[in-house]
């Protein structure tokens, strides 16, 4: 494991930094060597990618904060238009090094303005002799903004002629960013996923003060044994660990087991964790409800998860409309005559054909159908006469807004709208009952 | 919105129509003014009553929600540094509010919800609708606009130095929202001593910011995801609570949001009362009550209930329909002036004009009554106004008493029928009510079968039912029921006596069984068995069975006495609104049928004698569109324009005899050609045809069948 070494920074700071970023030492030392010393120009743009919660944001933040490098950290999801983003960077830049009164913000509509204002900001804050870092988190959002934003950020150093480095953080690879017209290629850096060992190490590092590290590490071990198969998200695991730890400690608190009695503790916690995997992890039950359950020793059975409430009460004709829509979506048009007409022609189909048809139709998913067909099927499945009143038609649109049907193609009204049925067979069965 | 709300004409009528509109047909001899005032006061009563019901029904739900909101950010208040709180990442507290598919009612619920929240929890409530938020930008704009305005409201006008920033100038980002929140809370902190009275202690120091998504289903996934991701970044600085209004099922959350996003939420489920229960309460409080003089006839009630059950599930629409009935009744029935509380009605009878008396004499139910009287009385009734008025007072009183008795007996009967297997008379009291209003309920098969079933009830059920009936009669205001209560109580004591006797009887039977076990030889056994069988057959009904028959017969007699259908009662027209066709026309519009009638038979709307035709033939006097429409009905899916024009010109020219020879020439008159083109384009506008690309010179029909 490489120890962090860099001539520009004191060893104590580096040691502290190393303790803060476990399992990411190699990446940090790589970054440090790219950054160089404070006054040195660095690479104009760096692109860091890796899977969800592989520590990209955290590492960048701790690195820049511990070494006290001048930086601006912006989340691109939050500043969803280019104008918001650019203005936010400028405001942060003004704030980050000076404690002067907040200057009224200047509108910054184009990148040209941004370059001009950026130069001003940097000049006024005496930041010329240091590299300024601009970190853009969730950089994939940049692609949705104006076409010039991404290439311009990549060459910001050249455009402003100042000592600045742009760091892009993203979950997707650089190949998906590269614009058609080409651009300056950033230095790409990959953050690999944490392995189970890494997870174990990182999670057990944050043990609660009242328990020992070993005790907590044993707990983490059990937790990972249950959850590692379904979830490798560090944040989620940490959350789950915190939620269930009190249950783990219970026997110890009650004095039924001591801290070394891992087997007993495991027996106690394992079914509990499994239950947690089916409920809290899927957000069927909220974490506060889960904690409540733990405290009250209640049966989780009495608290139904979100998916338990699948039944939807619908008005009489809405039900029939939905059933008709389902039939129209999954039955081929040519069978309509056979199914819905009293005096249909002879059935010539062989059994084999029918079977084949049925499976493939459900695998293929719903097909669009015109409004007229829906109504025709409706009239034939409802026993008594249905008048085509405004109420019936408004129910169709209602079903569309409830996302039980979906409209296909928003073309001319006169063309006859086409719909698709989006609900499952189970849902229809429940309704038809 | 869904289950589209059609603004029915009645609202406009009440609010904008002046009194003069009410009597536009005749002069004021029909008490138009009085009718208008009565109508309005009645509606106001009913309105406040429904609002009260609504409030009571929602109370439980709102209480739960308020508790949830109070709980959700308690940690935010305490600023705990405990280990668990440090380790858990902050989830956004979210309430999933399942309200049912009747989206039209939701607006009202949300309005009262936000009122309750603003009064009890937090001044910062924002209501968002999907149609205002196609993108995250619009959503933020809307949100900030609502929040910052509401803060101005709270700070009121005394803060002159408060800089009112216009919406456009604010940078709509979460940071500015956080800054705003900091400012606002700090401000109220520092100002609390000064305006202790105004900024009430109901809100805490840092009240949560509640964002309500009215229609979760209609929001696009992207917008919701972005918003949740952004706000979860700031949850430590801004105590945000989300409320999702869900019309279908909470599963929609999972289908709209991926796990990475839904894991940022801490979702709790809240379910509102089902709309069917809501309707039952409304019917119970508005229709099955003697409180309001106005009543609905069977057909009308059926129409309203059908619209509810078959189409929209919307209680609001039901109430609107009820309102329409009231207005229509007071508007169309001159005698509705007597549709008020009995005391007032009696007074009003005295001041009736001669015309009104004539109106009463014309009522079918009154004529039936007259015919049943002796001849002298008949003459008096038909000629002397004063005698008529006296009689009317008496009859109105009868009607009033009938209502009170009717309701009690109806409830009593419902106690019996609602527990029978398969519910021959319906499970809900509204079904029973409709059945009773329709015709003599005791003549129906369903009633017969339910009596049969009632004769087979077991004792404990019967006793509890009788007790319930006693309670109903005791609490009812009718005066005639003292005797009934006595009778029912007597039944109850008899049942208790039976219980005591039953003990002895059981002893007897047990002893005979013992005997049976003793006898071992076959002959004796056979003999005793035969004896037992004989005795069982010949034995008259047990005492319990006798009593049960008696009870059922008594209930039957009550029903026959009191549950007479309303239209058998004299003067029922004054109180009952029974014109279902009007209601159906207004509430359950059939645009296509209306259009077809208009085009097929223009006389029905234009009332022009020249257009009166005898069906089949196409008159050339009809408007051009009608001619073109009728001709197009005879065509297939694709219509040849040339043929159509030919036919059109033939029809149009048919009358103009002198030009007949001209018409025979190939050339069609330019004017007729122009008229034809106009007619065709009008049909296209109405959506009957459209230009077709399959064949040149053809148009495609868009409708099939007759209409």
Short mmCIF file of C-alpha atoms in Angstrom, two decimals, chain A:
data_model
loop_
_atom_site.label_atom_id
_atom_site.label_comp_id
_atom_site.label_asym_id
_atom_site.label_seq_id
_atom_site.Cartn_x
_atom_site.Cartn_y
_atom_site.Cartn_z
CA UNK A 1 0.00 0.00 0.00
CA UNK A 2 1.63 3.21 -1.09
CA UNK A 3 2.12 5.80 1.54
CA UNK A 4 1.24 9.30 0.48
CA UNK A 5 4.29 11.38 -0.13
CA UNK A 6 4.53 14.77 -1.65
CA UNK A 7 7.17 17.42 -1.14
CA UNK A 8 4.72 20.29 -1.28
CA UNK A 9 2.64 19.34 1.75
CA UNK A 10 3.59 18.63 5.34
CA UNK A 11 3.76 14.97 6.26
CA UNK A 12 1.28 15.32 9.12
CA UNK A 13 -1.42 16.61 6.80
CA UNK A 14 -0.79 13.79 4.38
CA UNK A 15 -0.99 11.25 7.16
CA UNK A 16 -4.29 12.70 8.28
CA UNK A 17 -5.52 12.62 4.70
CA UNK A 18 -4.54 9.01 4.38
CA UNK A 19 -6.54 8.08 7.43
CA UNK A 20 -9.58 9.80 5.97
CA UNK A 21 -9.57 8.03 2.63
CA UNK A 22 -9.11 4.33 3.33
CA UNK A 23 -8.75 2.07 0.32
CA UNK A 24 -8.30 4.97 -2.05
CA UNK A 25 -4.63 5.71 -1.37
CA UNK A 26 -3.43 4.94 -4.86
CA UNK A 27 -5.99 7.20 -6.48
CA UNK A 28 -5.20 10.01 -4.08
CA UNK A 29 -1.49 9.78 -4.66
CA UNK A 30 -2.14 9.77 -8.38
CA UNK A 31 -4.21 12.92 -8.05
CA UNK A 32 -1.60 14.53 -5.87
CA UNK A 33 1.08 13.95 -8.43
CA UNK A 34 -1.12 15.37 -11.15
CA UNK A 35 -1.94 18.42 -9.09
CA UNK A 36 1.66 19.12 -8.27
CA UNK A 37 2.51 22.00 -6.02
CA UNK A 38 0.13 24.84 -5.29
CA UNK A 39 1.52 27.29 -7.77
CA UNK A 40 2.21 24.79 -10.51
CA UNK A 41 -0.08 24.55 -13.47
CA UNK A 42 -1.90 21.24 -13.47
CA UNK A 43 -3.57 19.29 -16.22
CA UNK A 44 -6.42 21.44 -17.65
CA UNK A 45 -9.17 18.90 -17.12
CA UNK A 46 -9.48 15.62 -15.31
CA UNK A 47 -12.32 13.17 -15.77
CA UNK A 48 -12.98 10.79 -12.90
CA UNK A 49 -15.50 7.99 -13.28
CA UNK A 50 -16.59 5.02 -11.28
CA UNK A 51 -19.69 3.24 -10.10
CA UNK A 52 -22.15 4.66 -7.56
CA UNK A 53 -20.55 5.32 -4.21
CA UNK A 54 -17.02 4.42 -5.14
CA UNK A 55 -15.85 7.48 -3.27
CA UNK A 56 -15.39 9.95 -6.09
CA UNK A 57 -17.11 12.87 -4.48
CA UNK A 58 -15.89 12.05 -1.02
CA UNK A 59 -12.25 11.68 -2.05
CA UNK A 60 -12.24 14.93 -4.02
CA UNK A 61 -13.90 16.80 -1.21
CA UNK A 62 -11.59 15.54 1.53
CA UNK A 63 -8.54 15.98 -0.63
CA UNK A 64 -9.29 19.60 -1.47
CA UNK A 65 -10.45 20.46 2.03
CA UNK A 66 -7.60 18.88 3.95
CA UNK A 67 -4.96 20.40 1.78
CA UNK A 68 -6.87 23.68 1.77
CA UNK A 69 -6.64 24.12 -1.95
CA UNK A 70 -8.84 26.85 -3.42
CA UNK A 71 -11.74 25.07 -5.04
CA UNK A 72 -15.36 25.25 -6.11
CA UNK A 73 -17.55 22.19 -5.75
CA UNK A 74 -20.77 22.18 -7.76
CA UNK A 75 -23.41 19.54 -8.35
CA UNK A 76 -24.68 19.72 -11.91
CA UNK A 77 -28.06 18.20 -11.08
CA UNK A 78 -28.75 20.98 -8.69
CA UNK A 79 -27.84 23.76 -11.09
CA UNK A 80 -29.82 22.49 -13.99
CA UNK A 81 -29.28 25.27 -16.50
CA UNK A 82 -25.98 26.53 -17.77
CA UNK A 83 -26.74 29.99 -16.47
CA UNK A 84 -27.40 28.76 -12.95
CA UNK A 85 -24.28 26.64 -13.06
CA UNK A 86 -21.96 29.39 -14.24
CA UNK A 87 -23.37 31.94 -11.84
CA UNK A 88 -23.07 29.51 -8.97
CA UNK A 89 -19.40 28.88 -9.76
CA UNK A 90 -18.72 32.61 -9.79
CA UNK A 91 -20.54 33.20 -6.51
CA UNK A 92 -18.68 30.38 -4.80
CA UNK A 93 -15.44 31.69 -6.18
CA UNK A 94 -16.10 35.10 -4.72
CA UNK A 95 -16.99 33.61 -1.38
CA UNK A 96 -14.35 30.94 -1.07
CA UNK A 97 -11.32 33.06 -0.42
CA UNK A 98 -12.60 36.43 0.67
CA UNK A 99 -14.69 37.31 3.66
CA UNK A 100 -15.74 40.60 2.11
CA UNK A 101 -19.34 41.62 1.83
CA UNK A 102 -21.38 39.70 -0.67
CA UNK A 103 -21.27 41.53 -3.93
CA UNK A 104 -24.49 41.62 -5.82
CA UNK A 105 -24.31 38.87 -8.35
CA UNK A 106 -23.76 39.73 -11.98
CA UNK A 107 -25.88 37.96 -14.54
CA UNK A 108 -23.84 35.53 -16.56
CA UNK A 109 -25.70 34.25 -19.58
CA UNK A 110 -23.00 32.95 -21.88
CA UNK A 111 -19.70 31.22 -21.51
CA UNK A 112 -18.02 34.28 -22.89
CA UNK A 113 -19.27 36.30 -19.95
CA UNK A 114 -18.19 33.53 -17.67
CA UNK A 115 -14.61 33.65 -18.92
CA UNK A 116 -14.49 37.41 -18.46
CA UNK A 117 -16.02 37.32 -14.99
CA UNK A 118 -13.87 34.39 -14.01
CA UNK A 119 -10.74 36.34 -14.84
CA UNK A 120 -11.98 39.21 -12.71
CA UNK A 121 -12.82 36.98 -9.80
CA UNK A 122 -9.48 35.28 -9.84
CA UNK A 123 -7.57 38.52 -10.18
CA UNK A 124 -9.37 40.21 -7.35
CA UNK A 125 -8.81 37.40 -4.91
CA UNK A 126 -5.09 37.08 -5.44
CA UNK A 127 -5.49 33.52 -6.49
CA UNK A 128 -3.14 33.85 -9.42
CA UNK A 129 -0.35 31.98 -7.74
CA UNK A 130 -2.47 29.00 -6.84
CA UNK A 131 -4.30 26.47 -8.92
CA UNK A 132 -8.06 26.89 -8.66
CA UNK A 133 -10.00 23.68 -8.86
CA UNK A 134 -13.50 23.55 -10.25
CA UNK A 135 -15.16 20.23 -9.47
CA UNK A 136 -18.31 19.39 -11.39
CA UNK A 137 -20.15 16.53 -9.75
CA UNK A 138 -22.67 14.48 -11.77
CA UNK A 139 -21.05 15.85 -14.90
CA UNK A 140 -23.30 13.77 -17.17
CA UNK A 141 -25.85 16.55 -16.80
CA UNK A 142 -23.52 18.85 -18.77
CA UNK A 143 -24.43 16.96 -21.90
CA UNK A 144 -28.01 18.21 -21.66
CA UNK A 145 -26.98 21.83 -21.56
CA UNK A 146 -25.86 23.91 -24.53
CA UNK A 147 -23.39 22.17 -26.81
CA UNK A 148 -20.53 24.54 -26.02
CA UNK A 149 -20.53 24.11 -22.25
CA UNK A 150 -18.71 20.80 -22.00
CA UNK A 151 -15.89 21.53 -24.49
CA UNK A 152 -15.42 24.97 -23.00
CA UNK A 153 -15.04 23.60 -19.49
CA UNK A 154 -12.48 21.13 -20.75
CA UNK A 155 -10.34 23.97 -22.10
CA UNK A 156 -11.03 26.48 -19.38
CA UNK A 157 -7.34 26.87 -18.59
CA UNK A 158 -6.58 27.82 -22.16
CA UNK A 159 -9.59 30.09 -22.54
CA UNK A 160 -9.02 32.05 -19.36
CA UNK A 161 -5.26 31.84 -19.41
CA UNK A 162 -5.35 31.33 -15.67
CA UNK A 163 -4.16 28.58 -13.41
CA UNK A 164 -7.34 26.51 -13.23
CA UNK A 165 -8.16 22.83 -13.38
CA UNK A 166 -11.61 21.43 -14.04
CA UNK A 167 -12.43 18.08 -12.50
CA UNK A 168 -15.45 16.21 -13.84
CA UNK A 169 -17.01 13.47 -11.73
CA UNK A 170 -19.38 11.03 -13.36
CA UNK A 171 -20.75 7.52 -13.18
CA UNK A 172 -20.47 6.86 -16.89
CA UNK A 173 -17.47 6.48 -19.12
CA UNK A 174 -15.84 9.26 -21.09
CA UNK A 175 -16.78 7.70 -24.42
CA UNK A 176 -20.39 8.66 -23.81
CA UNK A 177 -19.43 12.30 -23.29
CA UNK A 178 -17.27 12.91 -26.31
CA UNK A 179 -19.10 15.37 -28.57
CA UNK A 180 -19.33 14.75 -32.31
CA UNK A 181 -17.21 17.73 -33.21
CA UNK A 182 -14.38 16.59 -31.01
CA UNK A 183 -12.88 18.34 -28.05
CA UNK A 184 -9.93 18.53 -25.75
CA UNK A 185 -9.40 15.10 -24.23
CA UNK A 186 -9.31 15.20 -20.44
CA UNK A 187 -7.16 12.96 -18.34
CA UNK A 188 -9.41 10.06 -17.35
CA UNK A 189 -9.09 8.36 -14.02
CA UNK A 190 -11.06 5.30 -12.94
CA UNK A 191 -12.23 4.62 -9.40
CA UNK A 192 -12.85 0.88 -9.11
CA UNK A 193 -15.63 -0.52 -6.94
CA UNK A 194 -14.81 -1.29 -3.35
CA UNK A 195 -14.25 -4.97 -2.76
CA UNK A 196 -15.90 -6.75 0.14
CA UNK A 197 -12.68 -6.36 2.11
CA UNK A 198 -12.66 -2.66 1.46
CA UNK A 199 -16.27 -2.33 2.49
CA UNK A 200 -15.56 -4.24 5.68
CA UNK A 201 -12.66 -1.99 6.48
CA UNK A 202 -14.42 1.27 5.75
CA UNK A 203 -17.63 0.35 7.50
CA UNK A 204 -15.96 -0.86 10.66
CA UNK A 205 -13.85 2.24 10.85
CA UNK A 206 -16.86 4.27 11.93
CA UNK A 207 -17.67 2.28 15.01
CA UNK A 208 -19.80 3.82 17.75
CA UNK A 209 -17.75 5.21 20.62
CA UNK A 210 -19.35 3.02 23.29
CA UNK A 211 -18.39 -0.27 21.62
CA UNK A 212 -15.04 -1.64 20.62
CA UNK A 213 -13.80 -1.86 17.07
CA UNK A 214 -13.71 -5.66 17.10
CA UNK A 215 -17.29 -5.94 18.26
CA UNK A 216 -18.48 -3.62 15.56
CA UNK A 217 -16.32 -5.31 12.94
CA UNK A 218 -17.94 -8.64 13.77
CA UNK A 219 -21.32 -7.02 13.31
CA UNK A 220 -20.29 -5.57 9.97
CA UNK A 221 -19.12 -8.98 8.93
CA UNK A 222 -22.56 -10.46 9.56
CA UNK A 223 -24.25 -7.52 7.86
CA UNK A 224 -22.13 -7.89 4.75
CA UNK A 225 -22.80 -11.61 4.72
CA UNK A 226 -26.51 -10.88 4.34
CA UNK A 227 -26.50 -7.79 2.19
CA UNK A 228 -23.42 -8.06 0.00
CA UNK A 229 -25.32 -10.16 -2.52
CA UNK A 230 -27.90 -7.48 -3.19
CA UNK A 231 -26.26 -4.21 -2.30
CA UNK A 232 -22.74 -2.88 -2.63
CA UNK A 233 -23.64 0.70 -2.15
CA UNK A 234 -21.50 1.96 0.69
CA UNK A 235 -23.96 4.62 1.77
CA UNK A 236 -26.86 2.23 1.83
CA UNK A 237 -24.87 -0.31 3.80
CA UNK A 238 -23.82 2.29 6.31
CA UNK A 239 -27.42 3.32 6.71
CA UNK A 240 -28.53 -0.26 7.22
CA UNK A 241 -25.73 -0.85 9.68
CA UNK A 242 -26.80 2.09 11.76
CA UNK A 243 -30.44 1.05 11.64
CA UNK A 244 -29.92 -2.48 12.84
CA UNK A 245 -27.05 -2.05 15.26
CA UNK A 246 -29.24 -1.48 18.30
CA UNK A 247 -30.92 -4.82 17.69
CA UNK A 248 -27.51 -6.47 17.50
CA UNK A 249 -26.50 -4.99 20.81
CA UNK A 250 -29.68 -6.07 22.56
CA UNK A 251 -28.41 -9.33 24.05
CA UNK A 252 -25.30 -7.56 25.28
CA UNK A 253 -27.29 -4.79 26.88
CA UNK A 254 -29.63 -7.26 28.54
CA UNK A 255 -26.61 -9.19 29.74
CA UNK A 256 -27.55 -12.43 28.00
CA UNK A 257 -24.35 -12.51 26.03
CA UNK A 258 -21.01 -10.84 26.18
CA UNK A 259 -19.31 -9.07 23.36
CA UNK A 260 -17.27 -12.10 22.35
CA UNK A 261 -20.26 -14.39 22.04
CA UNK A 262 -20.47 -14.00 18.26
CA UNK A 263 -22.48 -17.11 17.60
CA UNK A 264 -25.29 -16.13 19.89
CA UNK A 265 -25.29 -12.64 18.52
CA UNK A 266 -25.39 -13.97 15.00
CA UNK A 267 -28.39 -16.16 15.81
CA UNK A 268 -30.15 -13.13 17.17
CA UNK A 269 -29.46 -10.77 14.33
CA UNK A 270 -29.55 -12.91 11.21
CA UNK A 271 -33.32 -13.38 10.77
CA UNK A 272 -33.75 -9.75 11.65
CA UNK A 273 -31.39 -8.65 8.91
CA UNK A 274 -33.10 -10.92 6.41
CA UNK A 275 -36.37 -9.29 7.23
CA UNK A 276 -34.74 -5.92 6.83
CA UNK A 277 -33.58 -6.90 3.39
CA UNK A 278 -37.14 -7.56 2.31
CA UNK A 279 -38.60 -4.44 3.82
CA UNK A 280 -36.40 -1.52 4.69
CA UNK A 281 -33.89 -2.06 1.97
CA UNK A 282 -36.62 -2.01 -0.68
CA UNK A 283 -38.22 0.97 1.02
CA UNK A 284 -41.38 -1.00 1.60
CA UNK A 285 -41.26 0.22 5.15
CA UNK A 286 -39.60 3.49 5.96
CA UNK A 287 -36.58 3.48 8.20
CA UNK A 288 -38.32 5.41 10.93
CA UNK A 289 -41.13 2.85 10.98
CA UNK A 290 -38.50 0.14 11.15
CA UNK A 291 -36.86 1.73 14.14
CA UNK A 292 -40.24 2.06 15.75
CA UNK A 293 -40.87 -1.62 15.24
CA UNK A 294 -37.53 -2.49 16.78
CA UNK A 295 -38.25 -0.44 19.82
CA UNK A 296 -41.71 -1.82 20.38
CA UNK A 297 -40.80 -5.40 19.55
CA UNK A 298 -43.87 -5.42 17.34
CA UNK A 299 -44.56 -7.97 14.67
CA UNK A 300 -43.53 -6.65 11.29
CA UNK A 301 -46.54 -8.48 9.90
CA UNK A 302 -48.94 -5.88 11.18
CA UNK A 303 -47.22 -3.15 9.24
CA UNK A 304 -47.89 -3.70 5.58
CA UNK A 305 -45.37 -2.56 3.04
CA UNK A 306 -46.15 -0.29 0.16
CA UNK A 307 -46.61 -3.10 -2.33
CA UNK A 308 -49.21 -4.75 -0.14
CA UNK A 309 -51.65 -2.05 -1.14
CA UNK A 310 -52.05 -2.94 -4.77
CA UNK A 311 -55.78 -2.93 -4.95
CA UNK A 312 -57.26 0.00 -6.81
CA UNK A 313 -60.94 0.74 -6.54
CA UNK A 314 -62.34 1.84 -9.87
CA UNK A 315 -65.79 2.91 -11.04
CA UNK A 316 -67.84 0.26 -12.83
CA UNK A 317 -67.23 1.40 -16.37
CA UNK A 318 -63.59 2.21 -15.74
CA UNK A 319 -63.08 -1.40 -14.81
CA UNK A 320 -64.67 -2.56 -18.01
CA UNK A 321 -62.72 -0.03 -20.02
CA UNK A 322 -59.51 -1.26 -18.52
CA UNK A 323 -60.38 -4.87 -19.17
CA UNK A 324 -61.35 -4.02 -22.73
CA UNK A 325 -58.06 -2.19 -23.15
CA UNK A 326 -56.17 -5.17 -21.85
CA UNK A 327 -57.96 -7.47 -24.26
CA UNK A 328 -57.30 -5.10 -27.12
CA UNK A 329 -53.63 -4.84 -26.21
CA UNK A 330 -52.91 -8.51 -25.95
CA UNK A 331 -55.29 -10.12 -28.42
CA UNK A 332 -54.50 -9.90 -32.10
CA UNK A 333 -57.09 -8.02 -34.12
CA UNK A 334 -58.13 -11.02 -36.18
CA UNK A 335 -59.32 -12.93 -33.13
CA UNK A 336 -61.77 -10.18 -32.16
CA UNK A 337 -64.44 -11.54 -34.41
CA UNK A 338 -64.07 -14.97 -32.91
CA UNK A 339 -64.11 -13.80 -29.30
CA UNK A 340 -66.62 -11.01 -29.27
CA UNK A 341 -69.17 -11.87 -31.93
CA UNK A 342 -72.05 -14.19 -31.21
CA UNK A 343 -72.13 -15.80 -34.64
CA UNK A 344 -68.50 -16.06 -35.50
CA UNK A 345 -67.00 -18.18 -38.18
CA UNK A 346 -65.71 -21.69 -37.60
CA UNK A 347 -62.63 -22.06 -35.51
CA UNK A 348 -59.95 -23.34 -37.80
CA UNK A 349 -56.96 -22.78 -35.61
CA UNK A 350 -55.09 -25.76 -34.28
CA UNK A 351 -54.32 -25.94 -30.63
CA UNK A 352 -50.66 -25.69 -31.27
CA UNK A 353 -51.07 -22.37 -33.03
CA UNK A 354 -53.08 -20.91 -30.19
CA UNK A 355 -50.61 -21.87 -27.55
CA UNK A 356 -47.76 -20.42 -29.49
CA UNK A 357 -49.63 -17.19 -29.95
CA UNK A 358 -50.51 -16.78 -26.31
CA UNK A 359 -47.05 -17.03 -24.88
CA UNK A 360 -45.50 -14.78 -27.42
CA UNK A 361 -48.12 -12.09 -26.97
CA UNK A 362 -47.44 -11.77 -23.29
CA UNK A 363 -43.74 -11.71 -23.87
CA UNK A 364 -44.01 -9.06 -26.53
CA UNK A 365 -45.86 -6.65 -24.31
CA UNK A 366 -48.92 -4.56 -25.03
CA UNK A 367 -49.69 -3.44 -28.55
CA UNK A 368 -51.31 -0.14 -29.38
CA UNK A 369 -54.96 -0.16 -30.43
CA UNK A 370 -57.30 2.51 -31.79
CA UNK A 371 -60.07 4.03 -29.73
CA UNK A 372 -62.80 2.50 -31.88
CA UNK A 373 -61.61 -0.99 -31.16
CA UNK A 374 -61.55 -0.31 -27.45
CA UNK A 375 -65.14 0.90 -27.53
CA UNK A 376 -66.29 -2.00 -29.69
CA UNK A 377 -64.84 -4.48 -27.24
CA UNK A 378 -66.33 -2.54 -24.35
CA UNK A 379 -69.79 -2.71 -25.86
CA UNK A 380 -69.51 -6.44 -26.33
CA UNK A 381 -68.26 -7.24 -22.82
CA UNK A 382 -70.69 -5.07 -20.89
CA UNK A 383 -74.03 -6.79 -20.46
CA UNK A 384 -76.39 -3.87 -20.84
CA UNK A 385 -76.30 -1.13 -23.40
CA UNK A 386 -73.68 1.53 -22.88
CA UNK A 387 -74.42 4.98 -24.21
CA UNK A 388 -71.31 6.71 -25.54
CA UNK A 389 -71.66 9.60 -23.13
CA UNK A 390 -69.11 12.21 -22.30
CA UNK A 391 -68.55 10.42 -19.01
CA UNK A 392 -67.26 7.32 -20.76
CA UNK A 393 -64.83 9.31 -22.87
CA UNK A 394 -63.60 11.30 -19.93
CA UNK A 395 -62.91 8.06 -18.11
CA UNK A 396 -60.53 7.03 -20.86
CA UNK A 397 -58.51 10.18 -20.40
CA UNK A 398 -58.67 9.65 -16.67
CA UNK A 399 -57.19 6.22 -17.03
CA UNK A 400 -54.43 7.76 -19.10
CA UNK A 401 -53.60 10.29 -16.39
CA UNK A 402 -53.62 7.53 -13.82
CA UNK A 403 -51.05 5.77 -15.99
CA UNK A 404 -53.15 2.66 -16.34
CA UNK A 405 -53.41 3.31 -20.04
CA UNK A 406 -50.91 5.20 -22.09
CA UNK A 407 -51.43 7.18 -25.23
CA UNK A 408 -49.31 6.24 -28.21
CA UNK A 409 -48.29 9.00 -30.55
CA UNK A 410 -49.66 12.48 -30.01
CA UNK A 411 -50.71 13.20 -33.51
CA UNK A 412 -53.88 14.64 -34.90
CA UNK A 413 -57.01 14.23 -32.83
CA UNK A 414 -59.00 13.37 -35.94
CA UNK A 415 -56.69 10.50 -36.73
CA UNK A 416 -58.19 8.59 -33.87
CA UNK A 417 -55.97 8.34 -30.81
CA UNK A 418 -54.21 5.06 -30.11
CA UNK A 419 -53.69 3.64 -26.67
CA UNK A 420 -51.77 0.94 -24.90
CA UNK A 421 -52.70 -0.88 -21.75
CA UNK A 422 -49.91 -0.65 -19.21
CA UNK A 423 -51.20 -2.81 -16.38
CA UNK A 424 -50.30 -6.40 -15.69
CA UNK A 425 -52.40 -9.51 -15.91
CA UNK A 426 -52.55 -9.77 -12.11
CA UNK A 427 -53.96 -6.31 -11.87
CA UNK A 428 -56.64 -7.11 -14.43
CA UNK A 429 -57.47 -10.31 -12.61
CA UNK A 430 -57.92 -8.41 -9.37
CA UNK A 431 -60.19 -5.92 -11.08
CA UNK A 432 -62.23 -8.50 -12.94
CA UNK A 433 -63.06 -10.30 -9.74
#
